[in-house]
Coordinates of C-alpha atoms and ligand atoms in Angstrom, one line a residue:
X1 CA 119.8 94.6 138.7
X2 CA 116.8 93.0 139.7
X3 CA 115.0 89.1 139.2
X4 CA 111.9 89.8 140.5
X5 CA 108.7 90.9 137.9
X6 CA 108.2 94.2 138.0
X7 CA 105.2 95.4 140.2
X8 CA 101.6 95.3 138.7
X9 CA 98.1 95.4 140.0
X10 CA 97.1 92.9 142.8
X11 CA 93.4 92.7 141.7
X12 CA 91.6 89.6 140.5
X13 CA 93.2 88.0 136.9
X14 CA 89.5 88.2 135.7
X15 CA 89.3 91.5 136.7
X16 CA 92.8 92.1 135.1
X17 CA 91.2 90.7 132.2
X18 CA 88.4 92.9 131.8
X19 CA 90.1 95.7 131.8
X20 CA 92.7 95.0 129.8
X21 CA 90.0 94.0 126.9
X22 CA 87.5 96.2 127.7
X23 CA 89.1 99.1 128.2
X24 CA 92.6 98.9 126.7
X25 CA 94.1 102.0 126.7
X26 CA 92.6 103.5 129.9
X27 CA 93.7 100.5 131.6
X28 CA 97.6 100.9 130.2
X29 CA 97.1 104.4 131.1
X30 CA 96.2 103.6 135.0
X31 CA 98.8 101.1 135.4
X32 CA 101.4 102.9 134.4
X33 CA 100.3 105.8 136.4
X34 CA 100.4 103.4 139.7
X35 CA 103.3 101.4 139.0
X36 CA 105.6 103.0 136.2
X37 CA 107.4 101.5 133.9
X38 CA 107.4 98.5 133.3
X39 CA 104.7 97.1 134.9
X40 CA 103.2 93.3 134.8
X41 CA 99.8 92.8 134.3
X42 CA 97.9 88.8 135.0
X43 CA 95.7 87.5 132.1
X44 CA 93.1 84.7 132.9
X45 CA 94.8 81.2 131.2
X46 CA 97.8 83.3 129.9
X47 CA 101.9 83.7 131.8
X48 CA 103.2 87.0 133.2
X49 CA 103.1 89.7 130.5
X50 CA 105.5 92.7 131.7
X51 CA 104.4 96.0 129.7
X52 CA 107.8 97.8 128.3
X53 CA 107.9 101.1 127.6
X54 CA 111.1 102.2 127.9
X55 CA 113.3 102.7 124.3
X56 CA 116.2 101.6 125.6
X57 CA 114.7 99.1 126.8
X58 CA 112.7 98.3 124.0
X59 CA 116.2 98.7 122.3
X60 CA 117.1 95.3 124.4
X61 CA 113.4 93.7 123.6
X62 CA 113.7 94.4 119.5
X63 CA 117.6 93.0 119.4
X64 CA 117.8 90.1 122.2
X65 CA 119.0 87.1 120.3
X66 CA 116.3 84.9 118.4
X67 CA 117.0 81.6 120.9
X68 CA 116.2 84.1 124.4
X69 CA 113.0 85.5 122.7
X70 CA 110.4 83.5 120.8
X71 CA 107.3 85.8 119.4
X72 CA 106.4 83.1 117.2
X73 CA 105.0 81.3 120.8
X74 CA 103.4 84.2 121.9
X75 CA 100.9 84.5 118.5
X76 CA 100.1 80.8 118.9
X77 CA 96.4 82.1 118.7
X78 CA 96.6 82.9 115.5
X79 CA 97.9 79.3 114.5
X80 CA 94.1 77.8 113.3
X81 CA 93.9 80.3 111.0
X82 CA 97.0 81.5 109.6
X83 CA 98.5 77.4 109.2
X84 CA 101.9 76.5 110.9
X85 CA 104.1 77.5 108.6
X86 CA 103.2 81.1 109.1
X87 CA 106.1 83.3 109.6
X88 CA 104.2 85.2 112.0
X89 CA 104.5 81.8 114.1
X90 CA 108.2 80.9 113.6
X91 CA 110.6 81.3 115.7
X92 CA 115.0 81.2 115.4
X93 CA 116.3 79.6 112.1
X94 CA 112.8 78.5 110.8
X95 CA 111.3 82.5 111.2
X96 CA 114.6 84.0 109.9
X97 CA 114.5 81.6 106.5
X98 CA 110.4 82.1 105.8
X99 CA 111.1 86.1 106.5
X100 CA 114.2 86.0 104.2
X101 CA 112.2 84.2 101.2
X102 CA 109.4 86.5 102.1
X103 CA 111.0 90.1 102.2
X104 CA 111.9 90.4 98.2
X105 CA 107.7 90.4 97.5
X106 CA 107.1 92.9 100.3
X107 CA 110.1 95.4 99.0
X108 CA 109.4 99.1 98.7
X109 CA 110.0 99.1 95.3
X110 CA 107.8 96.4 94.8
X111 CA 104.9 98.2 96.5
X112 CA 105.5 101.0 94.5
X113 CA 104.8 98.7 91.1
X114 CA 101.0 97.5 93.1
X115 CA 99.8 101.2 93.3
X116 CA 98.4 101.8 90.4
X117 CA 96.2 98.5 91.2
X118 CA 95.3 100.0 94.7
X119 CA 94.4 103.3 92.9
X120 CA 92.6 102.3 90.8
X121 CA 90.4 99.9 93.7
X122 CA 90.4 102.8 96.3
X123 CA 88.8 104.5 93.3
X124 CA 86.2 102.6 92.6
X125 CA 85.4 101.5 96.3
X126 CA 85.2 105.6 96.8
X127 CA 82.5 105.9 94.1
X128 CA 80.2 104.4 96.4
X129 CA 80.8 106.2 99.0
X130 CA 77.1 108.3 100.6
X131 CA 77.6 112.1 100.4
X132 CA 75.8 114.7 102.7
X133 CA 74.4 111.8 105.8
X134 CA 76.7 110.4 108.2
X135 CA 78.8 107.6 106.8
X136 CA 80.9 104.4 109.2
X137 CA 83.6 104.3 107.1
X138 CA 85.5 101.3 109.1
X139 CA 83.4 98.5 106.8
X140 CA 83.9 100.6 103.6
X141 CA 87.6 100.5 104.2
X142 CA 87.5 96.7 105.3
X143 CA 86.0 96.3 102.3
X144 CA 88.8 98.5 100.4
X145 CA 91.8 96.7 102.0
X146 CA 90.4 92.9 102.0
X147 CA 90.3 93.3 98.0
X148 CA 93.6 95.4 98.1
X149 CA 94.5 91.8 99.7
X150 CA 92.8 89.2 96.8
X151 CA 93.9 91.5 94.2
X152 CA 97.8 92.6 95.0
X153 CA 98.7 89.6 97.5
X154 CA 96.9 86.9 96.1
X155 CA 96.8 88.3 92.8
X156 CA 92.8 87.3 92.2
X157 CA 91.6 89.2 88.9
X158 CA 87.6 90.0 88.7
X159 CA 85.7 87.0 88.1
X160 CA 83.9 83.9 90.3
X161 CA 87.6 82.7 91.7
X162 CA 87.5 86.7 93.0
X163 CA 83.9 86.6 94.0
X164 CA 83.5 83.4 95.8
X165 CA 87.4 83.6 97.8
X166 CA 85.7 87.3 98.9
X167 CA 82.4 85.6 100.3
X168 CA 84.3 82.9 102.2
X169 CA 86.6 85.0 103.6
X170 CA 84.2 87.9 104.7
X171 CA 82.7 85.4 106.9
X172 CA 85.9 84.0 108.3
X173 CA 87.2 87.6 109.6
X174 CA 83.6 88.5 110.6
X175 CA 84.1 85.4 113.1
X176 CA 88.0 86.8 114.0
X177 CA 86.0 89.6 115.1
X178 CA 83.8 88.0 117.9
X179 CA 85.3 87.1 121.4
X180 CA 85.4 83.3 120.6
X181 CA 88.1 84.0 118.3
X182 CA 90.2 84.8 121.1
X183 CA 90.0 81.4 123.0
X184 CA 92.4 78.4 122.0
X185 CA 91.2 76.2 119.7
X186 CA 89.5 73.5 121.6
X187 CA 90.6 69.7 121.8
X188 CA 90.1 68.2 118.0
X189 CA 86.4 66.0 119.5
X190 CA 85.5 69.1 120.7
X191 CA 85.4 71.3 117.9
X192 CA 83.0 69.2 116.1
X193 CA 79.9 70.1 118.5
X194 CA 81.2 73.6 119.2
X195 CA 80.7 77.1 117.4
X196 CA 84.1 76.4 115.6
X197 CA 82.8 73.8 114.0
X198 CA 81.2 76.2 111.5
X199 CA 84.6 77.5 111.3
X200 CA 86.5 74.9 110.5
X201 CA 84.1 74.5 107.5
X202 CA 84.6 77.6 106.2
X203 CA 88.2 77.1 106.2
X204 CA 88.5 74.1 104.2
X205 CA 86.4 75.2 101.6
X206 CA 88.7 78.5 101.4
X207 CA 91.5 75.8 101.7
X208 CA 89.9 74.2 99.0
X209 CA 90.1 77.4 96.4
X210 CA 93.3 78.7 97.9
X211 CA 95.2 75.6 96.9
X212 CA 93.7 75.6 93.5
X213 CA 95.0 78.9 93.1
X214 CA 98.4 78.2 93.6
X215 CA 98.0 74.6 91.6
X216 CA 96.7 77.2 88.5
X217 CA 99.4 80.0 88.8
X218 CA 102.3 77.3 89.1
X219 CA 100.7 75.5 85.8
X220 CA 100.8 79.3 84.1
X221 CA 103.9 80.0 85.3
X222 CA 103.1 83.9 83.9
X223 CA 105.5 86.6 84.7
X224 CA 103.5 89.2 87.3
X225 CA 103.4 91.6 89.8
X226 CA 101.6 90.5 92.6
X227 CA 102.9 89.1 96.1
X228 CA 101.9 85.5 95.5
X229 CA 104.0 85.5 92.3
X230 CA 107.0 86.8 94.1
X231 CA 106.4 84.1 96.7
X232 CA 106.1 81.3 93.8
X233 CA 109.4 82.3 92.7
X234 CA 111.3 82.5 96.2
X235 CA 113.5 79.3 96.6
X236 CA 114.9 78.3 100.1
X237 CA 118.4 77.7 100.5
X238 CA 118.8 74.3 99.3
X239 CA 116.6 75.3 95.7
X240 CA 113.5 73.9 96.3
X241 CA 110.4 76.2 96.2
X242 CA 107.5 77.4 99.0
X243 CA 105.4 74.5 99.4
X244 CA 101.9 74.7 98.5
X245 CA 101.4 74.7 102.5
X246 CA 103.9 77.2 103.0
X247 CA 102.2 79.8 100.1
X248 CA 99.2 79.0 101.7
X249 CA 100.0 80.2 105.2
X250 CA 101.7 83.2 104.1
X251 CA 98.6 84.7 101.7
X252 CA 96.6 84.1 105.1
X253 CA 98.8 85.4 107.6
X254 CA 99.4 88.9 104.8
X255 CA 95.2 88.5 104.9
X256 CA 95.2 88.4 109.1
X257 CA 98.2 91.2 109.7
X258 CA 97.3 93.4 107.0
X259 CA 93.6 94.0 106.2
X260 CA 92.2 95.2 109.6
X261 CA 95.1 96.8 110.5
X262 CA 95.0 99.0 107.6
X263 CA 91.4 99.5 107.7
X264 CA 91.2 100.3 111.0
X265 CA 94.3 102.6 110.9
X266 CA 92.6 104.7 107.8
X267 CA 89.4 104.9 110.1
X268 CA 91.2 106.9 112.9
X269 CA 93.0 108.6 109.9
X270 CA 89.7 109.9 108.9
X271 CA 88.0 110.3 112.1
X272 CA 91.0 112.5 113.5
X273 CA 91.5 114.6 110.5
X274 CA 87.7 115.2 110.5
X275 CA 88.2 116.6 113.9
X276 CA 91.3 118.5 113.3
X277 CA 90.5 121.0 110.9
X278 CA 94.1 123.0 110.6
X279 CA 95.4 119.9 109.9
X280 CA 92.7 119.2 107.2
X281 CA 93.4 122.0 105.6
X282 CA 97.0 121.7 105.5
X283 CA 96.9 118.3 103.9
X284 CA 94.2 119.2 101.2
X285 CA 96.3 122.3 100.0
X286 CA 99.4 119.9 99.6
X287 CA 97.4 117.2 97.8
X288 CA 95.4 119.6 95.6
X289 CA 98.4 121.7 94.4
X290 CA 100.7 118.7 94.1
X291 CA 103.6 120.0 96.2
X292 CA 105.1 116.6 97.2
X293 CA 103.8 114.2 100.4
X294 CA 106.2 115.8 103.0
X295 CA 103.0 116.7 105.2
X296 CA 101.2 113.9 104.3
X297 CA 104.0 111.3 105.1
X298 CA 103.9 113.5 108.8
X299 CA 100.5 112.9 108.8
X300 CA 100.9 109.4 108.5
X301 CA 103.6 108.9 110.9
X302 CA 101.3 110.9 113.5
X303 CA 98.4 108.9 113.1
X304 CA 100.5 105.6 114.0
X305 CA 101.9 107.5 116.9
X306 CA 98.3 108.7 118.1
X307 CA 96.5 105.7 117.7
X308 CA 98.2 102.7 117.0
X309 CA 95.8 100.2 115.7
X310 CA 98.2 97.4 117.2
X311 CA 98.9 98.5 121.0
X312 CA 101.6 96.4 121.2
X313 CA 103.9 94.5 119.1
X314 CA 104.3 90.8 118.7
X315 CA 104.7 89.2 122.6
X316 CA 107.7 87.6 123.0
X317 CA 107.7 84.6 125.6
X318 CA 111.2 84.7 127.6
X319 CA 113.2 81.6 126.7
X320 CA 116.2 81.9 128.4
X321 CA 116.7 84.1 131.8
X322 CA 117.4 87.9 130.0
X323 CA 118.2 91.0 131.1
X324 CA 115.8 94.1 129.5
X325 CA 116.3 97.4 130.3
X326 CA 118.2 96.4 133.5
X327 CA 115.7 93.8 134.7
X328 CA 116.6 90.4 134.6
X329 CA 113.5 87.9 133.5
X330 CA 113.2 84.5 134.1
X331 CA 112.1 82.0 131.5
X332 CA 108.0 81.4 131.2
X333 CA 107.2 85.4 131.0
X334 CA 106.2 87.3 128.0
X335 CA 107.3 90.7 127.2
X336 CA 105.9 93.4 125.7
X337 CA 107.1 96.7 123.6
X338 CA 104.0 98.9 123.9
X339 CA 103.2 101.2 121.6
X340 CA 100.6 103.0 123.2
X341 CA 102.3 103.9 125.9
X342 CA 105.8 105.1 124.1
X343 CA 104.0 107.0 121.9
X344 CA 102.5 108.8 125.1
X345 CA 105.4 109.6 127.2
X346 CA 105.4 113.4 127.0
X347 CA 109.5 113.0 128.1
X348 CA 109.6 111.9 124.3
X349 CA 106.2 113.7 122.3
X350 CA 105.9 116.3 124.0
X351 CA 101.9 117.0 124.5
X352 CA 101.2 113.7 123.9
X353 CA 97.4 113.7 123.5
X354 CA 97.8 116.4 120.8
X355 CA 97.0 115.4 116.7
X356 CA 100.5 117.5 115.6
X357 CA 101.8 116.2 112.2
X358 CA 104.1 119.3 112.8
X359 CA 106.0 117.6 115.1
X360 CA 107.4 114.5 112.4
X361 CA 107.9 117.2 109.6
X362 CA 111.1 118.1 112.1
X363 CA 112.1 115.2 113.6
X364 CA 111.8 111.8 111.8
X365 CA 110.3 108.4 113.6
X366 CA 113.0 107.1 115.9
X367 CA 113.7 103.5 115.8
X368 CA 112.6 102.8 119.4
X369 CA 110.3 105.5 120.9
X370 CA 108.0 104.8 117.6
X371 CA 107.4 101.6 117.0
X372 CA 104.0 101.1 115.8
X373 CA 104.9 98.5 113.3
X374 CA 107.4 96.5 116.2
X375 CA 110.9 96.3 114.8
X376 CA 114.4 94.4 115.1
X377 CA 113.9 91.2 113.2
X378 CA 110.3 90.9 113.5
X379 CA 109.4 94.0 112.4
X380 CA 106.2 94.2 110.0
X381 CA 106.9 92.9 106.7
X382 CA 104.2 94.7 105.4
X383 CA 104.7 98.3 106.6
X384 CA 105.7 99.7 103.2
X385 CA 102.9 98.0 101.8
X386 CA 100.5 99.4 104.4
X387 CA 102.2 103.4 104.0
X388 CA 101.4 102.9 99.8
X389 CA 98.2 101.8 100.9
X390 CA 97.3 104.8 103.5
X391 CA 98.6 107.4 101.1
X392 CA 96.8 106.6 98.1
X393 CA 93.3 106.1 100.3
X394 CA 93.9 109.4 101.7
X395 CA 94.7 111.5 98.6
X396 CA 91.9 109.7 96.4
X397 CA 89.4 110.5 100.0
X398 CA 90.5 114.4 100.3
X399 CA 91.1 115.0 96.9
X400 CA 87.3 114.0 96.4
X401 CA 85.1 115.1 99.8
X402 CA 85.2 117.4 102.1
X403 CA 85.4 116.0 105.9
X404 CA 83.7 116.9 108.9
X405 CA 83.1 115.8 112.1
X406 CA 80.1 113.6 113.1
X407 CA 79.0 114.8 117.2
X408 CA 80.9 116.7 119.6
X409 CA 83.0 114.0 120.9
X410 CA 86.1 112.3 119.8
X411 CA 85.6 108.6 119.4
X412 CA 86.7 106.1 122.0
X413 CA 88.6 102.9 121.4
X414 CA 86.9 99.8 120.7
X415 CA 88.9 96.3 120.8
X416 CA 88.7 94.6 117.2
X417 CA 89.7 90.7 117.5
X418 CA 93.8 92.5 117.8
X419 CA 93.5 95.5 116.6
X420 CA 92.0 99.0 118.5
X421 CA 89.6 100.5 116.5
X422 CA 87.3 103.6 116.7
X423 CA 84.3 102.7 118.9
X424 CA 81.5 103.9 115.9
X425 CA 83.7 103.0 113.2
X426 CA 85.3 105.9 111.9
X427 CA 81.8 108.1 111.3
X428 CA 82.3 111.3 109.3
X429 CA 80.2 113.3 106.8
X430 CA 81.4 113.9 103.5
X431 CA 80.3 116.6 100.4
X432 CA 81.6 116.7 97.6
X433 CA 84.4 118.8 97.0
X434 CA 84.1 121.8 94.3
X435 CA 87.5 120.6 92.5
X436 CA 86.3 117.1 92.3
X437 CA 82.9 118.0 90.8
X438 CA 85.1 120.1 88.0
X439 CA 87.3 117.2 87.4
X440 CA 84.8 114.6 87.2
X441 CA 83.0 116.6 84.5
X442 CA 86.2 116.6 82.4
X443 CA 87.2 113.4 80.3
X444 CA 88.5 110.5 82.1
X445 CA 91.7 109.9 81.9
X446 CA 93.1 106.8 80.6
X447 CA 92.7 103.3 82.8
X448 CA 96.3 102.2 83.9
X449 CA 96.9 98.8 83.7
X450 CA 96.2 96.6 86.6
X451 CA 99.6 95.1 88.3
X452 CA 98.0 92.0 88.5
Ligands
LIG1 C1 98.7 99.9 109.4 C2 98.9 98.6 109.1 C3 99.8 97.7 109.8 C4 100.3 97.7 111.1 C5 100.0 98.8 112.1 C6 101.1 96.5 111.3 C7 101.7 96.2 112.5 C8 102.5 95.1 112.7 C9 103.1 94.8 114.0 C10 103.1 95.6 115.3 C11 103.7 93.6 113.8 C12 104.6 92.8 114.9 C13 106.0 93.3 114.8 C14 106.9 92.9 116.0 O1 106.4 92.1 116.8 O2 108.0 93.4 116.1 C15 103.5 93.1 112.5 C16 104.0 91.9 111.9 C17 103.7 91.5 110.7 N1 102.9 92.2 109.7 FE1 102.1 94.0 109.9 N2 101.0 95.8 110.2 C18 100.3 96.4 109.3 C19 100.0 96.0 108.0 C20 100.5 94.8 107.4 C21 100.3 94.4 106.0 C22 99.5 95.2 105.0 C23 100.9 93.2 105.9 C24 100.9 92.3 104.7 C25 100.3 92.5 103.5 C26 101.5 92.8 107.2 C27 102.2 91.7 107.4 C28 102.9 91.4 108.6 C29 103.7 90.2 108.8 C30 103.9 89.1 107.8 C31 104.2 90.3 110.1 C32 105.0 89.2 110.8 C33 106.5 89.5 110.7 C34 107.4 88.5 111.4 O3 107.0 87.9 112.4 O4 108.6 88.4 111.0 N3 101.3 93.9 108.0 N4 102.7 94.1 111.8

């Protein structure tokens, strides 16, 4: 057993940097090439982050007790946006009571009772979608999973509440997407002559409707299906409800961890199963005759392997001196599980690089060496939300087009604010498929009713 950090480049932290943001993967890739696993990589303004990659070390990462690790520290950047109570930002007691009044609303079965709402809104964004011309799907999607959001989350029906809560907060994750996003917020004289002033703006007026929101659906008191009404029935352990600070933080921390993931996540769907025409094939002839999700479900689990919009999960700032993996870390690092790089160790997935479904059809995810949604207590609270979502976007997509590829290469990765996203946003060409022309032409079936 070992105290020192593991070994890691030597070049400049702003070199470091650039590399790590510009180039993400490659830049994983080449360290752990040079220096195996794990490896520590120097971040301009930012501790030691060690790179872990090993599952049973990750085992020791995902079940190290709450007062050693705090991930909550490490997301601090996410703290002007998503408020202070945010459970993405707690830590120990605090995290384990917000994720305990939180997981009843984000329950499987739950989900289930919000698809027919995110059918029937993956429907109608699909109407628009351009046939026969090259088509970015990555803002289409966006635009699919932010209403997803307003309309199962916040439970928003159509109307100007709807409208002007989708303006607002267009703008506000068209700003998480720029580089200043990524700086800490400056000193509180400061932001008034900076860019963020802008910002700040823009988020008290979506303050503003948000808290009216829960001031209305506390007054109506109606029984419903959404997330927000789960939440406004949660009580903490003494009896009394969520706060109006508290709902707040979590409808904008489910907004910030679950709409560009998602989209981003259906983009590489698309853009790989564009490219990968047995595997097309294979999914469309389960979806059209109806023979259960068994591929699909593989398909899913593939695409989170092969590109996982999140390369790494939560960091977790070392507390307490630790031992991971049979390294022993002093307090004032942060550790990393990586994703991206367990889900590329051919001594677990064989051909890594490969788009192969197959393989998940005869072995199912493992809790360690696939971890594209984190795990142990932190783990997303929002990944059965996210599966419901992916499935019914990809049967409503391939039950309508036909996909093909757009240019002879792959796309590369392209850093999104967090998430890794495909470099020309997911561009495919789709025609119109001859079973979805036949069914469009008969009657419509009846509307279901909207969860919400
Ligand atoms: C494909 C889509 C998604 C991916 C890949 C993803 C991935 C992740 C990852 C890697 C984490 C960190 C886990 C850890 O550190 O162990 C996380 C946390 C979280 N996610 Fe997701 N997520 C997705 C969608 C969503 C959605 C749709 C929602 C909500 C509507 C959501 C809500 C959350 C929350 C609240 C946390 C914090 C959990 C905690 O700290 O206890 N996510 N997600």
């Amino acid at each position: 057993m070992t105290d020192k950090l593991p070994p890691g480049p030597r070049m400049p932290v702003l070199l470091q940097t650039l590399g790590f943001w510009s180039r993400p993967t490659a830049f994983l890739e080449r360290c752990r090439a040079r220096y195996g696993v794990p490896f520590t990589i120097r971040l301009v303004g930012q501790p030691p982050l060690v790179m872990i990659s090993d599952p049973d070390a990750i085992k020791d990462l995902f079940q190290a007790p709450p007062d050693v690790l705090h991930p909550g520290e490490g997301a601090r950047i996410l703290e002007p946006v998503v408020g202070t109570h945010s459970v993405i930002l707690l830590d120990e007691g605090p995290h384990l009571q917000q994720r305990k009044l939180m997981l009843p609303a984000f329950h499987g079965e739950k989900m289930q009772r919000l698809s027919s709402l995110m059918s029937e809104l993956t429907e109608r964004e699909i109407d628009s979608w351009p046939l026969d011309v090259p088509v970015e799907l990555h803002p289409r999607l966006q635009r699919l999973t932010l209403e997803i959001i307003l309309r199962a989350v916040f439970g928003l029906e159509r109307g100007a509440k709807l409208d002007s809560l989708r303006a607002l907060l267009t703008k506000l994750l068209t700003f998480g997407d720029s580089p200043l996003s990524l700086l800490p917020p400056p000193p509180r004289a400061l932001s008034r002559v900076t860019p963020l002033a802008g910002f700040e703006r823009l988020g008290a007026r979506i303050d503003e409707l948000i808290y009216a929101l829960i001031e209305e659906r506390r007054r109506e008191g109606a029984d419903r299906e959404d997330v927000l009404a789960m939440l406004l029935a949660a009580e903490h352990e003494d009896g009394t409800p969520m706060s109006a600070q508290e709902l707040r933080d979590e409808l904008m921390t489910a907004l910030v961890a679950g709409h560009e993931t998602t989209a981003s996540q259906l983009a590489w769907t698309f853009e790989r199963l564009a490219r990968e025409p047995a595997v097309l094939a294979r999914l469309s002839c389960e979806i059209e005759d109806g023979s259960g999700e068994e591929y699909l479900t593989a398909t899913i689990n593939e695409i989170l392997r092969h590109r996982p919009v999140l390369p790494n999960a939560e960091p977790r700032l070392v507390k307490k001196p630790v031992t991971i993996g049979n390294v022993r870390y002093p307090a004032g690092v942060v550790l990393l599980a990586n994703a991206y790089l367990v889900h590329h160790d051919p001594a677990i997935y064989p051909d890594p690089y490969a788009f192969h479904p197959e393989r998940f059809l005869e072995q199912a995810p493992g809790t360690y060496t696939w971890i594209p949604f984190g795990g142990g207590r932190r783990r997303c609270l929002g990944a059965s939300f996210a599966l419901v979502e992916m499935k019914i976007a990809i049967r409503a997509v391939l039950a309508r087009f036909e996909l093909a590829a757009v240019g002879a290469h792959p796309e590369k990765t392209r850093r999104r604010s967090i998430t890794i996203s495909p470099a020309h946003g997911g561009t495919v060409l789709l025609r119109e498929r001859a079973s979805a022309s036949r069914s469009r032409n008969s009657p419509a079936p009846e509307r279901l009713p909207a969860a919400a």
